[in-house]
Amino acid sequence: MKKIFTLIACVISLYASAQQVNGNFDETWVDCVPWTSSNNTSVKGTQPVDWCVSNVIGMGGTGATTIASQSTGYNETGYAVTLTNTPNPIKSSQIIPAYITLGTAWNTAKSSLLGSISLQDGGTYGGKSFSYRPDGIKFLYKRSHGTADADEPAVVTAYLWKGTWSQASVPGNTSYVTNPSKVTMSNRERNILDMSYSQGGDVTNTDDAKLLAYLKEGNNKYVSIMGDAAEWTEFTYDFTYVDTEAAPEMINIIIAANDYFGGATAVGKDNSITIDNVELVYNSSLSDLQLNGTTIEGFSKDVFEYQVDETYADGSIGFSKDCVGGVATGSWNSETNTYSITVKGDDWSESNLNEHTYTITFKNNEGDNDDEPEIIPVAYDFIPSTTTPENGATATGVSFFSMQFEEYVNIDMNQSNTVNICNENGDVMTTGMLMNDMLSWGKGVKIQFAETLASGTYTITIPQGLLGNNAWIESEYQSGRANPELKFTFTNEELIVVTEPTLFTPENGTTIESISQFEIAFAHAFDQSWEPEVAYPAIYDAEGNLVETITAANIAWNSDWTVMILKLQTPITTEGDYTFKMAAGFINLMDDAYNTIGQNSEFNATIKVENGSSINDIATEKDHVTVYNINGVKVIDNQPASELNKLKKGIYIINGKKVVIQ
């Protein structure tokens, strides 16, 4: 396993890095709100954008500790992150471990009346959505130790996975005397890496859950950095892949100024690490280059030109790529007597720069002349491996059609890329532009429909030779592989549109004393749309002035996820008429498989706020009551005050006083 610690002045590397980890820390830092299972909202320090540092909030702010600070970056420009193991200001024997992660940092402990600490644990859960397959990680660092533990290592771990691990009953806050509150935690690092833990209950995982790659040093799933480094030093380390075929869904990186997995007692006071320019490494080189089964003399991955004293024969060249997710392709040029191998890193579709080409020059074959080389005709067998929707399938609300290929796919831009979408009679119902699908790493194309389709069965036809592989585009459509005529059918079912919820409280037209929240439900399972162009629900006064927009932070659900609860930050108590508005498309209706089958239309409701006395005020004044409704109809005539409990919500005149019952 490659592990490199190099003074930065000496670094020469083939690697190119994708900008998928925001690792230069130069953007303006953001507030750090340490996560706790008790839903902390208080700020403690700042942290780099897209990262989380292990600052702690303590017990309601008591014992809050900052472990991360800004320092001057590499080459005296921008920012670096300095992580320092720091004593708790209330209990100096308790050293807060300093680390930074793409996930969420957390910690837990219980303090007794006598000041002893128990149930200590912490770490990281979650990470960053991610679909590439990097070959390694690198960053720059400086390292120093305090006097408490001069031998403590810094620890680096990074890992990629798919699926979800869930651990029940994980305590996630610091408490005094009582036990910390517990939560079900998703994708805890120790669960993914199959490591032991001191706190938490049973661990379950989805059927597809799998650790795909990690940093391996000996038997450890992490790497240690020993000693001090007063000058900027480069850390480079390769991932060990458990599965090179599966596509990752998540990544996490953790860099700690301490023995991260060693427990609370293994944290050395004032030990520190400063980091900058954290990057993922994508190799675009060969690990071996062979002629007739033997490595070419003088081969090195950073040497790109070779000459051999032999004539070329088909199958004589063999090669292996030094990258997990990248692609290596070879081709023979009889005009120049050269064989070329191009290696593209797995980030090539994003950067279009990370590639290297190796060239082997052969001696001329006897009898060679200047005749034009034979051109191998195009093979019209380039077909997609999958489509969305699938060919012949039925789907709801289809607005696009996409095709995914096993190779990089190209479009012949000399032809029209407008595709017709026809009904069963062959009539063109709408059109779409065939374009590259940026989410498919260069191996997919997509047709976005110009208009919404009604329910029905449709056919899409792709003309022969509109799509092809790299060899096809590089030969200017003279050889390689291209598509035959392709026909796909699918059945579209229109989205359901619901105009009214099955539940809305307070009810439309209701008069109440104040408004603090709304509850809404529909006849189908549903979820928030999350489309950025769809406005959040809002409430307006009688003049049409915006009173409050209810954002995602104030949207919750009941215990069985059937009722959406929209909470106001500030309850409305001022008398007047108010209108609740929910934009069309804010709700997605779901089937049993959580597929979207419909949306809501625009929904408005009017609520009147009117203040009055309370039932308790009236009930304590007299034992018997007489009650009229708002229309003047007597509904209770000199009855015991207990009869008030039978009244429905509304406004009443009770013993001559206006009362609002909610």
XYZ file of C-alpha atoms in Angstrom:
662
model
C 0.000 0.000 0.000
C 1.389 3.319 -1.024
C 1.993 5.797 1.786
C 3.947 8.948 0.951
C 5.034 11.764 3.270
C 7.044 14.230 1.170
C 8.337 17.716 1.821
C 6.210 19.719 -0.596
C 9.186 21.275 -2.389
C 10.111 17.828 -3.744
C 6.713 16.724 -5.090
C 6.442 15.617 -8.745
C 3.241 13.692 -9.515
C 1.190 12.278 -12.385
C -2.011 12.666 -10.435
C -4.848 15.015 -11.371
C -7.521 15.752 -8.805
C -11.267 16.194 -9.281
C -12.872 19.178 -7.579
C -15.339 17.048 -5.665
C -14.032 17.799 -2.169
C -13.985 21.438 -1.143
C -10.568 21.090 0.421
C -8.778 24.446 0.147
C -10.789 26.026 3.037
C -10.503 29.508 1.454
C -14.215 30.355 1.352
C -15.636 32.398 4.215
C -16.145 29.975 7.097
C -19.674 29.321 8.374
C -21.156 29.000 11.855
C -20.546 25.680 13.600
C -23.703 24.388 15.315
C -22.563 21.188 17.077
C -25.053 18.350 16.557
C -26.631 16.774 19.623
C -29.464 14.304 20.112
C -31.188 17.035 22.131
C -31.368 19.242 19.009
C -28.811 21.913 19.865
C -29.200 25.179 17.909
C -26.424 27.199 19.561
C -23.325 28.257 17.624
C -19.812 27.396 18.809
C -17.105 28.807 16.558
C -16.900 28.491 12.777
C -15.951 25.748 10.321
C -15.011 25.435 6.622
C -17.783 25.217 4.023
C -18.903 21.580 3.374
C -16.978 20.280 6.432
C -17.827 19.647 10.079
C -15.370 20.151 12.967
C -15.642 18.544 16.418
C -16.392 21.695 18.426
C -18.651 20.768 21.368
C -21.511 22.677 22.990
C -21.343 20.916 26.394
C -24.457 21.059 28.568
C -26.433 24.040 27.293
C -23.183 25.910 26.663
C -21.455 24.919 29.884
C -18.223 23.252 28.859
C -18.484 24.427 25.235
C -15.093 24.023 23.552
C -13.587 25.137 20.226
C -10.956 22.830 18.697
C -10.680 24.300 15.154
C -9.203 27.592 14.042
C -8.171 29.354 10.843
C -4.492 29.648 10.038
C -2.530 30.830 7.026
C -2.674 28.392 4.122
C 0.066 26.835 2.006
C 2.301 29.363 0.197
C 1.050 32.024 2.637
C -2.265 32.302 0.768
C -5.843 31.558 1.812
C -6.760 29.546 4.871
C -5.728 26.254 6.396
C -7.478 24.427 9.274
C -5.652 23.949 12.559
C -7.080 21.190 14.785
C -5.902 21.159 18.418
C -6.883 18.723 21.191
C -8.237 21.201 23.762
C -9.146 20.874 27.474
C -12.754 21.403 28.488
C -12.788 24.851 30.160
C -14.925 23.496 33.037
C -13.115 20.184 33.559
C -9.531 20.496 32.321
C -8.807 16.764 32.672
C -11.316 16.111 29.917
C -9.519 16.714 26.577
C -11.767 17.322 23.568
C -10.458 15.386 20.514
C -9.944 17.607 17.461
C -11.019 16.316 14.068
C -12.683 17.398 10.829
C -15.061 15.326 8.701
C -17.312 15.411 5.637
C -19.987 13.836 7.867
C -21.384 15.070 11.185
C -19.274 15.114 14.358
C -20.938 14.072 17.628
C -20.070 13.267 21.233
C -21.762 12.068 24.402
C -20.966 11.835 28.115
C -22.688 11.761 31.491
C -21.472 13.797 34.478
C -22.277 12.687 38.035
C -22.979 14.820 41.117
C -19.390 14.233 42.191
C -18.008 15.297 38.809
C -17.007 11.882 37.467
C -17.528 11.281 33.738
C -19.071 8.100 32.257
C -20.712 6.871 29.039
C -18.134 8.725 26.940
C -18.267 8.153 23.196
C -18.314 10.094 19.952
C -17.172 10.173 16.389
C -18.814 10.768 13.028
C -21.917 9.709 11.167
C -22.956 10.323 7.567
C -20.843 11.825 4.810
C -21.145 13.341 1.331
C -23.148 11.982 -1.625
C -20.593 10.713 -4.102
C -20.463 8.436 -7.176
C -16.852 8.435 -8.395
C -14.085 5.901 -7.663
C -10.935 7.799 -6.630
C -7.608 5.985 -6.349
C -6.343 7.838 -3.286
C -6.379 10.939 -1.117
C -3.758 13.609 -0.557
C -3.359 16.800 1.452
C -0.707 19.051 2.983
C -0.101 19.160 6.715
C 1.982 20.482 9.586
C 2.126 18.598 12.895
C 3.147 19.451 16.455
C 2.800 17.896 19.926
C 2.243 19.281 23.378
C 4.000 17.879 26.405
C 1.219 15.523 27.580
C 1.621 12.820 24.896
C 4.480 13.436 22.475
C 4.025 10.031 20.804
C 0.333 10.267 19.951
C -0.338 9.769 16.216
C -2.636 11.827 14.057
C -5.143 9.622 12.229
C -6.574 9.772 8.709
C -9.456 7.608 7.536
C -11.528 7.801 4.364
C -14.049 5.343 3.003
C -16.689 4.885 0.301
C -19.889 2.875 0.632
C -23.368 2.221 -0.657
C -26.570 1.457 1.224
C -27.340 2.409 4.818
C -26.359 1.202 8.294
C -28.641 2.166 11.212
C -27.791 1.852 14.895
C -30.501 2.121 17.531
C -30.249 3.832 20.929
C -27.081 5.891 20.382
C -26.682 8.597 23.060
C -25.813 11.903 21.451
C -25.504 14.705 24.000
C -23.737 15.605 27.253
C -25.935 15.305 30.335
C -25.732 15.944 34.069
C -26.869 13.103 36.393
C -29.572 11.881 33.962
C -28.709 9.670 31.010
C -28.143 11.323 27.610
C -31.031 11.204 25.120
C -30.761 8.512 22.458
C -31.403 8.429 18.709
C -31.200 6.009 15.797
C -27.993 6.995 13.993
C -27.436 6.402 10.268
C -24.089 5.497 8.718
C -21.947 5.704 11.853
C -18.299 5.255 10.852
C -17.704 2.326 13.227
C -20.701 0.452 11.759
C -19.558 0.944 8.153
C -15.950 -0.019 8.963
C -17.095 -2.996 11.114
C -15.348 -1.691 14.238
C -16.336 -2.096 17.888
C -18.180 0.624 19.819
C -18.850 1.388 23.467
C -22.277 3.044 23.224
C -25.347 2.251 21.131
C -27.767 -0.578 20.487
C -28.397 -3.044 17.681
C -27.026 -2.332 14.193
C -29.051 -3.115 11.047
C -28.355 -2.393 7.407
C -30.116 -2.364 4.052
C -29.650 -5.342 1.739
C -27.370 -3.357 -0.581
C -25.170 -1.930 2.185
C -21.488 -2.525 1.476
C -18.135 -0.947 2.296
C -16.478 -0.448 -1.093
C -13.100 1.165 -0.325
C -11.066 2.424 2.635
C -7.553 3.364 3.761
C -5.728 0.243 4.956
C -2.518 0.217 7.023
C -1.675 -3.254 8.296
C -4.837 -4.562 9.935
C -6.184 -1.045 10.526
C -8.817 0.726 8.439
C -7.037 4.026 8.963
C -3.554 5.529 8.567
C -1.372 7.031 11.316
C 0.857 10.096 10.968
C 3.725 9.956 13.467
C 6.135 12.633 14.643
C 6.207 16.382 14.048
C 6.371 18.349 10.782
C 7.316 22.013 11.076
C 7.169 22.537 7.279
C 4.357 21.741 4.876
C 4.453 18.007 4.122
C 2.390 16.061 1.595
C 0.340 13.052 2.691
C -0.654 10.674 -0.142
C -2.337 7.300 0.351
C -4.127 4.825 -1.917
C -7.593 3.418 -1.297
C -7.975 -0.341 -0.866
C -11.029 -1.438 -2.864
C -13.232 -4.288 -1.639
C -15.423 -3.995 -4.759
C -14.173 -2.242 -7.915
C -17.409 -2.704 -9.877
C -20.106 -1.279 -7.589
C -20.820 2.442 -7.834
C -20.328 4.341 -4.539
C -23.165 6.392 -3.088
C -21.349 8.136 -0.206
C -17.854 9.160 0.912
C -16.466 10.340 4.228
C -13.040 11.718 5.130
C -11.901 12.152 8.752
C -8.602 13.835 9.713
C -7.842 13.914 13.444
C -5.104 15.469 15.588
C -5.277 12.396 17.814
C -5.579 8.624 17.963
C -9.156 8.903 16.658
C -10.231 5.323 17.377
C -8.284 5.041 20.649
C -10.978 6.348 23.012
C -11.274 9.411 25.243
C -8.266 8.547 27.396
C -5.960 8.434 24.344
C -6.321 12.137 23.505
C -3.135 14.165 24.076
C -3.558 17.749 25.268
C -2.330 20.450 22.818
C -1.411 17.930 20.098
C -2.202 19.628 16.813
C -2.378 19.158 13.045
C -2.816 21.873 10.394
C -4.167 20.789 6.996
C -4.709 22.396 3.587
C -5.560 21.395 0.008
C -7.381 18.134 0.709
C -7.907 16.382 -2.636
C -9.043 13.076 -4.069
C -6.542 11.441 -6.434
C -7.576 9.971 -9.790
C -4.781 8.108 -11.549
C -4.501 8.277 -15.336
C -1.450 6.086 -15.888
C -0.472 2.501 -16.674
C 0.841 0.019 -14.117
C 2.274 -2.274 -16.801
C 2.979 -2.212 -20.551
C 3.886 -5.469 -22.309
C 5.079 -6.621 -25.715
C 4.353 -10.275 -26.452
C 3.688 -10.976 -22.788
C 6.845 -9.329 -21.384
C 7.067 -5.878 -19.793
C 8.682 -3.442 -22.237
C 12.249 -2.643 -21.218
C 12.516 0.646 -19.391
C 8.773 0.863 -18.675
C 7.798 3.435 -16.056
C 4.345 4.908 -15.568
C 5.768 8.424 -16.017
C 7.538 7.600 -19.330
C 5.196 7.964 -22.301
C 7.324 7.290 -25.428
C 8.809 3.872 -26.323
C 10.503 2.452 -29.418
C 10.870 -1.264 -30.144
C 12.941 -3.075 -32.767
C 10.083 -5.277 -33.904
C 7.213 -5.142 -36.349
C 3.683 -4.821 -35.038
C 1.335 -7.803 -34.882
C -2.267 -7.836 -33.720
C -2.495 -8.797 -30.056
C 1.172 -8.164 -29.325
C 0.521 -5.232 -26.968
C -0.833 -5.771 -23.457
C -1.352 -3.189 -20.727
C -2.861 -2.668 -17.265
C -4.228 0.605 -15.947
C -3.153 2.035 -12.595
C -6.639 3.271 -11.696
C -9.818 1.711 -10.364
C -12.516 3.651 -12.155
C -10.648 5.033 -15.150
C -10.527 3.724 -18.729
C -7.539 2.657 -20.871
C -8.008 2.216 -24.646
C -5.429 1.244 -27.267
C -5.309 1.757 -31.053
C -2.885 0.974 -33.916
C -1.898 3.557 -36.559
C -0.355 1.846 -39.574
C 0.573 5.188 -41.163
C 2.948 6.090 -38.351
C 3.691 2.521 -37.173
C 2.645 3.483 -33.656
C 0.405 1.921 -31.062
C -1.179 4.458 -28.663
C -2.800 3.825 -25.292
C -4.856 6.602 -23.705
C -5.621 6.347 -19.985
C -8.401 8.551 -18.586
C -8.970 9.016 -14.862
C -12.411 8.357 -13.399
C -12.965 12.133 -13.167
C -12.322 12.615 -16.898
C -15.956 13.296 -17.762
C -15.871 16.180 -15.287
C -12.450 17.649 -16.022
C -11.786 16.424 -19.623
C -8.137 16.978 -18.732
C -7.022 14.047 -16.629
C -5.540 11.716 -19.233
C -2.147 10.458 -20.417
C -1.197 8.802 -23.709
C 1.559 6.192 -24.086
C 3.027 5.637 -27.571
C 5.051 2.621 -28.824
C 6.795 3.049 -32.183
C 7.471 -0.139 -34.185
C 9.848 -0.647 -37.102
C 8.293 -0.768 -40.566
C 6.876 -4.052 -41.771
C 8.686 -5.465 -44.797
C 6.807 -4.617 -47.956
C 5.058 -1.656 -46.374
C 4.148 1.020 -48.898
C 2.381 4.303 -48.901
C -1.002 2.841 -49.801
C -3.891 4.024 -47.675
C -4.433 1.755 -44.649
C -7.443 -0.502 -44.649
C -10.383 1.069 -42.900
C -12.407 -1.240 -40.687
C -16.061 -0.325 -41.339
C -18.410 0.876 -38.633
C -20.097 -1.869 -36.603
C -23.722 -0.891 -35.994
C -24.053 -2.748 -32.701
C -23.787 0.123 -30.207
C -26.919 -0.223 -28.056
C -27.751 1.005 -24.542
C -27.494 -1.333 -21.574
C -30.447 0.303 -19.788
C -33.067 2.984 -20.440
C -35.274 5.153 -18.252
C -38.172 4.422 -18.489
C -37.386 0.810 -19.387
C -38.465 -0.325 -22.847
C -42.114 -1.448 -22.663
C -42.580 -0.195 -19.092
C -45.402 1.883 -17.608
C -44.404 4.999 -15.658
C -46.106 8.036 -14.178
C -45.451 11.622 -15.247
C -42.716 10.788 -17.793
C -40.926 14.008 -18.818
C -37.686 12.613 -20.278
C -36.107 9.480 -21.766
C -32.488 8.488 -21.048
C -30.110 5.778 -22.289
C -27.064 4.432 -20.450
C -24.159 2.674 -22.242
C -21.228 0.516 -21.135
C -18.783 2.801 -23.006
C -18.453 6.554 -23.407
C -21.173 7.707 -25.804
C -20.914 10.492 -28.412
C -23.529 12.294 -30.545
C -23.003 13.025 -34.267
C -23.622 16.782 -34.180
C -23.645 16.884 -37.997
C -27.118 15.359 -37.797
C -30.267 16.784 -36.253
C -30.507 15.854 -32.604
C -34.252 16.556 -32.440
C -36.146 13.352 -31.623
C -39.905 12.819 -32.145
C -42.112 11.250 -29.488
C -45.039 9.606 -31.305
C -48.317 8.042 -30.200
C -49.563 4.608 -31.268
C -50.857 6.064 -34.562
C -47.445 7.508 -35.426
C -48.520 11.104 -34.770
C -45.835 13.368 -33.300
C -47.082 14.410 -29.846
C -43.958 16.319 -28.783
C -40.220 16.515 -29.483
C -37.043 16.448 -27.441
C -33.382 17.406 -27.832
C -30.909 14.517 -27.576
C -28.026 15.645 -25.345
C -25.331 14.224 -23.086
C -26.515 13.275 -19.603
C -24.061 15.000 -17.251
C -24.987 12.636 -14.397
C -23.808 9.498 -16.258
C -20.008 10.099 -16.347
C -20.097 10.507 -20.148
C -21.831 7.145 -20.593
C -25.403 8.360 -21.011
C -27.652 10.561 -23.167
C -30.995 12.150 -22.348
C -34.046 13.432 -24.254
C -35.938 16.137 -22.326
C -39.511 16.416 -23.645
C -40.637 19.849 -24.833
C -44.242 19.360 -23.627
C -46.090 17.330 -21.004
C -47.432 14.007 -22.260
C -51.016 12.844 -21.730
C -51.744 9.275 -20.687
C -51.000 6.817 -23.483
C -48.380 4.635 -25.176
C -45.494 6.338 -27.004
C -42.613 5.387 -29.297
C -39.163 7.002 -29.586
C -37.001 6.233 -32.644
C -33.238 6.921 -32.720
C -31.922 6.950 -36.330
C -28.993 4.676 -37.209
C -25.598 6.247 -36.713
C -26.642 9.133 -34.444
C -24.703 7.715 -31.447
C -21.344 5.956 -31.197
C -18.328 5.107 -29.061
C -15.005 6.972 -28.803
C -13.374 5.058 -31.682
C -16.301 6.089 -33.902
C -15.990 9.791 -33.117
C -12.159 9.759 -33.280
C -12.241 8.152 -36.771
C -14.716 10.805 -37.928
C -17.500 8.211 -38.190
C -15.458 5.863 -40.434
C -14.908 2.995 -37.983
C -15.704 1.983 -34.402
C -19.212 1.232 -33.135
C -22.438 3.165 -33.793
C -26.100 2.520 -33.043
C -28.480 0.655 -35.317
C -31.969 2.156 -35.646
C -33.377 1.969 -32.112
C -37.069 1.943 -31.195
C -38.364 2.189 -27.652
C -41.925 2.193 -26.310
C -43.321 3.205 -22.959
C -46.733 3.889 -21.451
C -47.235 7.160 -19.588
C -49.802 7.688 -16.874
C -50.605 11.296 -16.049
C -49.869 12.587 -12.592
C -52.784 12.680 -10.183
C -53.679 16.251 -9.199
C -55.448 16.660 -5.849
C -57.267 19.926 -5.185
C -58.121 19.535 -1.506
C -56.347 17.825 1.383
C -58.202 15.225 3.441
C -57.088 17.040 6.587
C -56.344 20.703 7.181
C -56.291 22.244 10.640
C -57.270 24.784 11.644
C -60.213 24.271 9.274
C -60.725 26.625 6.334
C -63.000 29.474 7.482
C -62.380 28.813 11.184
C -62.204 31.610 13.743
C -59.635 30.961 16.455
C -57.756 32.938 19.091
C -54.244 32.405 17.619
C -52.399 30.471 14.914
C -49.217 28.555 15.789
C -49.165 25.723 13.236
C -51.026 23.999 10.398
C -51.556 20.276 9.876
C -52.241 18.804 6.422
C -52.794 15.317 4.971
C -53.872 13.818 1.643
C -55.575 10.597 0.550
C -52.196 9.221 -0.631
C -48.807 8.927 1.016
C -46.883 12.087 0.232
C -43.645 13.986 0.668
C -42.334 17.483 0.135
C -41.403 18.118 -3.523
C -37.976 19.737 -2.823
C -38.005 21.308 -6.303
C -36.162 24.635 -5.886
C -38.583 26.540 -8.132
C -41.627 25.599 -6.010
C -42.353 28.206 -3.344
C -42.717 27.217 0.304
C -46.139 27.634 1.974
C -46.785 31.104 3.397
C -49.414 33.046 5.331
C -50.638 36.547 4.399
C -52.717 39.195 6.179
C -55.974 40.695 4.866
C -54.046 43.301 2.805
C -51.990 40.608 1.083
C -48.814 41.357 3.033
C -46.548 38.386 3.729
C -46.629 37.478 7.422
C -44.318 34.428 7.341
C -42.920 31.821 4.943
C -42.800 28.310 6.430
C -39.401 26.910 5.395
C -38.027 23.356 5.564
C -36.564 23.945 9.035
C -40.108 24.410 10.414
C -41.743 21.468 8.638
C -42.181 18.260 10.653
C -44.241 15.059 10.544
C -46.364 13.087 12.964
C -45.048 9.766 14.292
C -46.317 7.612 11.375
C -45.439 10.110 8.617
C -49.031 10.624 7.454
C -49.533 14.244 8.565
C -47.275 17.193 7.684
C -46.943 19.793 10.436
C -46.051 23.333 9.344
C -44.981 25.411 12.344
C -44.884 29.212 12.545
C -41.761 30.713 14.090
C -43.936 33.382 15.712
C -47.568 32.498 16.573
C -50.154 34.935 15.146
C -52.270 36.526 17.897
C -53.191 39.845 16.227
C -56.876 39.877 15.311
C -57.714 39.808 11.612
C -58.236 37.641 8.535
C -55.295 35.546 7.321
C -54.787 33.413 4.204
C -52.647 30.254 4.075
C -51.263 29.515 0.581
C -49.591 26.324 -0.654
C -48.236 26.442 -4.220
C -49.123 23.791 -6.803
C -46.566 20.995 -6.883
C -45.308 21.508 -3.319
C -46.550 17.998 -2.420
C -45.546 14.795 -4.246
C -48.041 11.942 -3.885
C -46.331 8.533 -3.604
C -47.323 4.920 -4.302
C -46.323 1.977 -2.077
C -42.885 1.845 -3.779
C -42.363 5.598 -3.112
C -42.692 6.497 -6.806
C -44.203 9.919 -7.527
C -47.778 9.488 -8.868
C -49.201 12.965 -8.438
C -49.019 16.469 -7.033
C -51.253 19.014 -5.349
C -52.895 21.940 -7.087
C -52.720 25.382 -5.487
C -54.463 25.325 -2.096
C -55.610 28.368 -0.097
C -57.377 28.533 3.269
C -58.691 31.498 5.270
C -58.495 31.674 9.059
C -59.825 34.458 11.272
C -58.029 35.379 14.491
C -60.296 36.883 17.143
C -59.394 37.216 20.815
C -61.798 36.612 23.697
C -62.168 35.279 27.215
C -61.374 31.651 28.010
C -63.745 28.908 29.159
C -61.850 28.713 32.459
C -62.456 32.419 33.107
C -66.193 31.995 32.603
C -66.450 28.687 34.440
C -64.945 30.150 37.612
C -67.354 33.105 37.649
C -70.658 31.142 37.808
C -71.706 27.567 38.330
C -74.360 27.816 35.601
C -74.028 29.250 32.105
C -76.202 30.413 29.224
C -74.593 30.242 25.780
C -75.440 31.737 22.355
C -73.617 30.949 19.123
C -72.301 33.688 16.787
C -75.682 33.732 14.979
C -77.570 34.493 18.186
C -79.073 31.025 18.661
C -79.202 29.859 22.279
C -77.359 26.527 22.582
C -77.152 26.160 26.408
C -79.797 27.557 28.784
C -78.729 28.003 32.415
C -76.900 24.667 32.613
C -73.911 23.624 34.766
C -70.573 25.014 33.521
C -69.396 21.472 32.763
C -71.672 21.586 29.671
C -69.118 23.964 28.075
C -66.833 20.974 27.406
C -69.373 19.701 24.844
C -69.145 22.788 22.615
C -67.388 22.540 19.243
C -64.625 24.939 18.192
C -65.884 28.444 17.428
C -66.935 31.802 18.905
C -69.721 31.933 21.514
C -71.367 34.462 23.842
C -71.184 32.899 27.319
C -72.905 34.746 30.152
C -72.622 37.902 28.049
C -68.919 37.566 27.227
C -67.421 36.640 23.847
C -65.331 33.461 24.134
C -63.180 31.641 21.501
C -63.126 27.841 21.924
C -60.238 26.035 20.174
